[in-house]
Structure formats: C-alpha cells, structure tokens
Short mmCIF file of C-alpha atoms in Angstrom, two decimals:
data_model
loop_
_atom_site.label_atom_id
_atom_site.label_comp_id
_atom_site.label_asym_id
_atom_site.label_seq_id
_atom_site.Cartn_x
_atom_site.Cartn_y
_atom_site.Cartn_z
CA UNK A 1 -14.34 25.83 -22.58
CA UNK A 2 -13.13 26.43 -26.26
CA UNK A 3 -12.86 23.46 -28.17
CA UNK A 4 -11.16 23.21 -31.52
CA UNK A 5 -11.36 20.66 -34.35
CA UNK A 6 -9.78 20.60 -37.89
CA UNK A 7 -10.63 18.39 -40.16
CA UNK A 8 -9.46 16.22 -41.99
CA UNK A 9 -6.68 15.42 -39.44
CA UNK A 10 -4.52 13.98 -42.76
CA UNK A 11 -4.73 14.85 -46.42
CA UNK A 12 -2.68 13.43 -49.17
CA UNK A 13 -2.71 15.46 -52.53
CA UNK A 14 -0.49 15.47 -56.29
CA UNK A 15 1.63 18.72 -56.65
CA UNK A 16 -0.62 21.53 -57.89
CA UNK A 17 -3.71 20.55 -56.40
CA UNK A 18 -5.00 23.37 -54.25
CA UNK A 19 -5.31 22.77 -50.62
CA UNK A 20 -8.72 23.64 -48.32
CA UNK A 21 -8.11 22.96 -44.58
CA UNK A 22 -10.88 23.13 -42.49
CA UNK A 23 -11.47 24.71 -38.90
CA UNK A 24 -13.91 24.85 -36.30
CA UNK A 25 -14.45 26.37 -32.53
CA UNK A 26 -17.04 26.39 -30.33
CA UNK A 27 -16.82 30.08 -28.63
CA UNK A 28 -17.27 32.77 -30.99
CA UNK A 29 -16.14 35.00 -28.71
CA UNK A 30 -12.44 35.04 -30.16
CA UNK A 31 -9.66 37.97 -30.43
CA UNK A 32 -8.13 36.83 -32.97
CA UNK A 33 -7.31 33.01 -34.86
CA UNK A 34 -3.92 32.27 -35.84
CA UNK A 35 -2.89 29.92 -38.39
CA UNK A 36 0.56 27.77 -38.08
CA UNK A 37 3.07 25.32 -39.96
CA UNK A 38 4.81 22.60 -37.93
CA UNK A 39 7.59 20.54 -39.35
CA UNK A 40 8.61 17.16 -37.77
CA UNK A 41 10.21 17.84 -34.73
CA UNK A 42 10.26 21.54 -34.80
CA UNK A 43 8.35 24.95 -33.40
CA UNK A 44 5.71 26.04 -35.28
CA UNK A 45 5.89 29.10 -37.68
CA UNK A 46 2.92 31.56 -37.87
CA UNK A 47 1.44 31.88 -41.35
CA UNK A 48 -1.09 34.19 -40.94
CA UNK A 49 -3.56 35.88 -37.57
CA UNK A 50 -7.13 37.27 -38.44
CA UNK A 51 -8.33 39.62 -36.23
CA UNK A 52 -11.63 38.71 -35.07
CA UNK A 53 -13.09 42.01 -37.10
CA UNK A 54 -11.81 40.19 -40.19
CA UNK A 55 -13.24 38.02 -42.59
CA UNK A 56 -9.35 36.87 -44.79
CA UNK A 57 -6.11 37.54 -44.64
CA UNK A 58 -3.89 36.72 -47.89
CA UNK A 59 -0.02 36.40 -47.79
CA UNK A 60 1.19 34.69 -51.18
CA UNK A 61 -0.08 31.54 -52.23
CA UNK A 62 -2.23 31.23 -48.88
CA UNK A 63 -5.37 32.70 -48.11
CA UNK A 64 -7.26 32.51 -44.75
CA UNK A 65 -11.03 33.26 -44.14
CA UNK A 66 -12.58 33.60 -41.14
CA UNK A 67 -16.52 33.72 -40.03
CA UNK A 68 -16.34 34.09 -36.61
CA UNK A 69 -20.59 34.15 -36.34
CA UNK A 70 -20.62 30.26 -37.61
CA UNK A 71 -17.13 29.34 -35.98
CA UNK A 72 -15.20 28.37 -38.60
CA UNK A 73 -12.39 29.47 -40.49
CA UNK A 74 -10.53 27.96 -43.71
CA UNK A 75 -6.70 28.02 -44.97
CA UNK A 76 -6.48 27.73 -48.90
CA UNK A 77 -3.32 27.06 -50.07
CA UNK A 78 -2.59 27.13 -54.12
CA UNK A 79 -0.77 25.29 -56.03
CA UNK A 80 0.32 22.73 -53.55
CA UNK A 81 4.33 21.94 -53.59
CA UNK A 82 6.29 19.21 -52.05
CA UNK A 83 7.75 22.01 -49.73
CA UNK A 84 4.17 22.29 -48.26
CA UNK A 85 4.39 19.22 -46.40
CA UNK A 86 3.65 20.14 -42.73
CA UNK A 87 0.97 19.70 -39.98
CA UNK A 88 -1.23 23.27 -39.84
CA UNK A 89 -2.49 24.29 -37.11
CA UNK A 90 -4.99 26.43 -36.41
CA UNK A 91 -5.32 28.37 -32.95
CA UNK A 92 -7.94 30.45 -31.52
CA UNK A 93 -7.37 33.69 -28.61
CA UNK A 94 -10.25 34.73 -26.56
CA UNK A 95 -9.80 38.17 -24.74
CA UNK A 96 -6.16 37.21 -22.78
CA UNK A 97 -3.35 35.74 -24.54
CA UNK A 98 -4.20 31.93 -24.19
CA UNK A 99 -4.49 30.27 -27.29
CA UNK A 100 -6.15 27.18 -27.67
CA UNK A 101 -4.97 24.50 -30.50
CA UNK A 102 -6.92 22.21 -32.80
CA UNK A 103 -4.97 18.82 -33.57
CA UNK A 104 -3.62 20.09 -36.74
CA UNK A 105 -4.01 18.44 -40.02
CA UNK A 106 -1.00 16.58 -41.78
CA UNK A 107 -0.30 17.43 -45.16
CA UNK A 108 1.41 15.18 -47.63
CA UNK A 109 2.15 16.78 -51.43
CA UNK A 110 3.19 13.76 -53.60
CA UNK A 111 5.63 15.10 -56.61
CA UNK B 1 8.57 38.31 -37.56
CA UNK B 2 9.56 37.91 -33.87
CA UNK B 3 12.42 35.73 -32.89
CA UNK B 4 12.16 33.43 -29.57
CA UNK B 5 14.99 30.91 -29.01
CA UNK B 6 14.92 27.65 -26.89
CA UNK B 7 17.50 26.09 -25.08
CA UNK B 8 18.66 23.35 -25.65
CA UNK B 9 16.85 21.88 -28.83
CA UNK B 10 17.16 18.56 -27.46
CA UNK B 11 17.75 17.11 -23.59
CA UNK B 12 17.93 13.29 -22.27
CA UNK B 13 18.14 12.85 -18.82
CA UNK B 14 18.02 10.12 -16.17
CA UNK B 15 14.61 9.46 -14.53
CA UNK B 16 15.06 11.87 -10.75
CA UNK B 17 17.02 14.15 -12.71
CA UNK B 18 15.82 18.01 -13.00
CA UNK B 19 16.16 19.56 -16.65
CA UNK B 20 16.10 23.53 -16.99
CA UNK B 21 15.18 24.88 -20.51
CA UNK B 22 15.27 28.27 -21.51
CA UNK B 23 13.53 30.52 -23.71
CA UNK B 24 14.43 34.15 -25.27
CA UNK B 25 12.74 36.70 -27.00
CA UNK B 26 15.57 37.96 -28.85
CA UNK B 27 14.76 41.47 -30.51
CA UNK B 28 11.32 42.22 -28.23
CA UNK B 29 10.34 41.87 -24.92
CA UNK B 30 7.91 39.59 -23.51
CA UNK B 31 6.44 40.30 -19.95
CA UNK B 32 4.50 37.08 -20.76
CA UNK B 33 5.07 34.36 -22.06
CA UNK B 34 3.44 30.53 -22.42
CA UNK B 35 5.08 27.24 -21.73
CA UNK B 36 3.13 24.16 -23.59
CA UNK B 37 3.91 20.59 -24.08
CA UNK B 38 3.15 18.69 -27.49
CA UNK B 39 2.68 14.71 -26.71
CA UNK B 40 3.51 12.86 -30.33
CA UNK B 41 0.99 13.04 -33.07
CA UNK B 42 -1.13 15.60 -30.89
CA UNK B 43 -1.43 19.18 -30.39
CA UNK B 44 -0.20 21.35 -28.28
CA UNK B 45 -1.20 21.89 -24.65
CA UNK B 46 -0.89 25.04 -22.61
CA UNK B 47 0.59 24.61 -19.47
CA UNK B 48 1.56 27.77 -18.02
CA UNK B 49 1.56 31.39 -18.81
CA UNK B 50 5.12 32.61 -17.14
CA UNK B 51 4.94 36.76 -15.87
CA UNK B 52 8.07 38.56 -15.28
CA UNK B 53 8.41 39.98 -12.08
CA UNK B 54 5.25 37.45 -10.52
CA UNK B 55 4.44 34.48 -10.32
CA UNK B 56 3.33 31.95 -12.93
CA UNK B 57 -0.04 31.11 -13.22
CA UNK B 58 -0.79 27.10 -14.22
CA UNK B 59 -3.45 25.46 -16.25
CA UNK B 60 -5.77 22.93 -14.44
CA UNK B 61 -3.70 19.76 -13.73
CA UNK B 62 0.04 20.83 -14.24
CA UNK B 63 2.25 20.37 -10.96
CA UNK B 64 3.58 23.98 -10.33
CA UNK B 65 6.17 21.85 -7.97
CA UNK B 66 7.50 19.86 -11.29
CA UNK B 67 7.22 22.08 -13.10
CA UNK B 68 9.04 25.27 -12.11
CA UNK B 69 8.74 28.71 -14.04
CA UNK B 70 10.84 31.42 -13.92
CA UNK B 71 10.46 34.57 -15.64
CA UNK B 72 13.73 36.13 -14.59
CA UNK B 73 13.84 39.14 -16.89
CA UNK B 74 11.70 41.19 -20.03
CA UNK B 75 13.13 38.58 -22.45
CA UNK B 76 13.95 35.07 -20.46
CA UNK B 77 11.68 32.58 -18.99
CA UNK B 78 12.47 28.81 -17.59
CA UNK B 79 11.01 25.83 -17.25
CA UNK B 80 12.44 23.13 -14.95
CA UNK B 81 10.95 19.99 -14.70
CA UNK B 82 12.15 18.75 -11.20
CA UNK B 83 12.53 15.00 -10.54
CA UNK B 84 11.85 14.02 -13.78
CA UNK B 85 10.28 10.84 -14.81
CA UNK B 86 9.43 9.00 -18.55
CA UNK B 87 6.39 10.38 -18.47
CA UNK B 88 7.92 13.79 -18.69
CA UNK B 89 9.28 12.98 -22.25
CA UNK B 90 7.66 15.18 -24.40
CA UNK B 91 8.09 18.07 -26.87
CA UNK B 92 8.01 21.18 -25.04
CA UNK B 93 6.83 24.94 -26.67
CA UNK B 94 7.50 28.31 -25.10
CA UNK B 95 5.94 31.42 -26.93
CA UNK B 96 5.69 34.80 -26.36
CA UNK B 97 3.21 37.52 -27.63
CA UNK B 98 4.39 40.19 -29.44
CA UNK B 99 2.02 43.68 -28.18
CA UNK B 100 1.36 46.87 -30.38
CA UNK B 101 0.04 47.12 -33.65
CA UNK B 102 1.01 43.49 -34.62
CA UNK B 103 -2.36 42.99 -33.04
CA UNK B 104 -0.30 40.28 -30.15
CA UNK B 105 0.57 38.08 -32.69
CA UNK B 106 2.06 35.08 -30.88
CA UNK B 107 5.53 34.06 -31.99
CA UNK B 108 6.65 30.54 -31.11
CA UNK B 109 10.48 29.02 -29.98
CA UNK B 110 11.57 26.09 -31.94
CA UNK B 111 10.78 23.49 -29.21
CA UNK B 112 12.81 21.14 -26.74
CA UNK B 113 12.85 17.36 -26.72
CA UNK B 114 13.11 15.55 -23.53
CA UNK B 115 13.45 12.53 -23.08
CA UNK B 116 13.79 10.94 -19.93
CA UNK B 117 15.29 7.45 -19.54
#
C-alpha cells in the first residue's frame, strides 16, 4: 500500500523567504505526482503534475522536482507572499487513476 | 484547467436524513470520477471511484449502502449518504480525471460541507 508523508506538516515563514516543502512515498512505482493548494474550507487547486518520466516541472514562482528512484519529490516556492497561505498537498497515481494524499503541510507567510 | 462543480457547497441535515450532492464536469467529460471525504485538519480519503454506465467500485471500509453513487451521465455523478448520522459530517471531494495529452491530470470540485445534527 502507498503511503505518503510531507513534512513539515506546518511552516511559518516572513514574506520573501523562499519556501521548500518536502515529500515522500513508499512505491516508486508512480504515473505521475500531483501537487495541490487547499484554502480553508475549499477544493483543492492543482499547481503542477510530473509525469513519472520527469525530474521538474516549473510554472511561475513554483518549481517541482521529482526523483521517483529515492521517492521523494520537493515544491519550491519563491519569494513567499501572504497570498501563499494554504495547506499543499502532494498526491501520488500508480497505474489507474487513484491518487493517494499525504497530510499536506500548512503554510503561514507573515507580512 | 478543467472545471468540476459541486452541489451544494454547504448541507446540514437532521441525523436519519439522506443528503444527495452532485458533481459536474462542466466543459469535459468524465467516465470516472472519485468521491473522497476530508475529516478536519487531515487529508483526503478516497472513497469511491464512480463509472458511468456501471457500477461504483468502493475502497476497503466505505458502506456502498450509505453511501450511494450514481454516475448518471458523461459529466454527473452523486453521492447520497442515506440515513445520515454526526459521524457523517465531513468535507466531501469529488474529482474527475481529465484523459488525452494532459497526461489525466486530475481536476478537483470545490467540496461540500455536511454537517449532520
């Protein structure tokens, strides 16, 4: 069974710091790992999918990596804003369409 | 990106009550698509992958009786939860893959909140 961690599960940083958020799973045998934002209270929004032939995907100030050998994959964000508050999630797809969910780490970007 | 809609955003209901909620694609269509169930403060939790046209298939330890799933057309899918109890309150998560060169990206509806009294 896959099993997915992210740590930390909270992280507090000023405005400007970059962000690293960390992510782990225990099958390497993935498709593909997704990476989401969750407000409070609301659906999550993808932010960016690696394909399991990939090593990072970019899209503006965030930057994904994945190494699919060791398990892990990281989010970068730069230049942390207020706006980035959110939980992130990171999901992993074996060969069908079930994704499987890490906790999701909390972000809090003090102004 | 892919749209999917829920409805309704929010629901509270008597205990022994059933609650329906829906959930769209609204410019694709889905022949699958996944219900899960987000508990405060935790992650999300698959509990059903919904096929149009067959039956639903449920993850170890969800009541297909409670919870009902009905994948009526290419771009609607239910979820009742029959007789339903406080234990049922939760946040609850359809999504729906998008196929083709998008490499199934999975797009994700907005979420219901039920809360049973």
């Amino acid at each position: 069974k896959q099993e997915v961690t992210q740590i930390p599960a909270a992280l507090s940083v000023p405005e400007g710091e970059n962000l690293v958020l960390n992510c782990s799973f225990t099958d390497s045998a993935i498709y593909n790992l997704q990476w989401f934002r969750q407000d409070p209270g609301k659906g999550l929004t993808s932010l960016l999918l690696i394909q399991s032939s990939q090593r990072e995907q970019t899209s503006g100030r965030l930057n994904a990596s994945l190494d699919k050998s060791s398990g892990r994959s990281t989010l970068y964000i730069a230049a942390s804003q207020p706006g980035d508050s959110a939980t992130y999630l990171c999901a992993v797809r074996p060969s069908d369409y079930k994704l499987s969910f890490g906790a999701g780490t909390t972000v809090t970007v003090r102004a | 990106g892919a749209v999917v809609s829920q409805h309704p955003s929010w629901v509270i209901c008597k205990s022994g009550t059933s609650v329906k909620i829906e959930c769209r694609s609204l410019d694709f269509q889905a022949t699958t698509m996944f219900w899960y169930r987000q508990f405060p403060k935790q992650s999300l939790m698959l509990m059903a992958t919904s096929n149009e046209g067959s039956k639903a298939t449920y993850e170890q330890g969800v009541e297909k009786d409670k919870f009902l799933i009905n994948h009526a057309s290419l771009t609607l899918s239910t979820l009742t939860v029959t007789s339903a109890h406080p234990e049922d309150s939760s946040f609850y998560i359809c999504s729906a893959p998008l196929a083709g060169i998008s490499y199934n990206e999975q797009f994700f509806g907005p979420g219901t909140r039920l809360t049973v009294l």
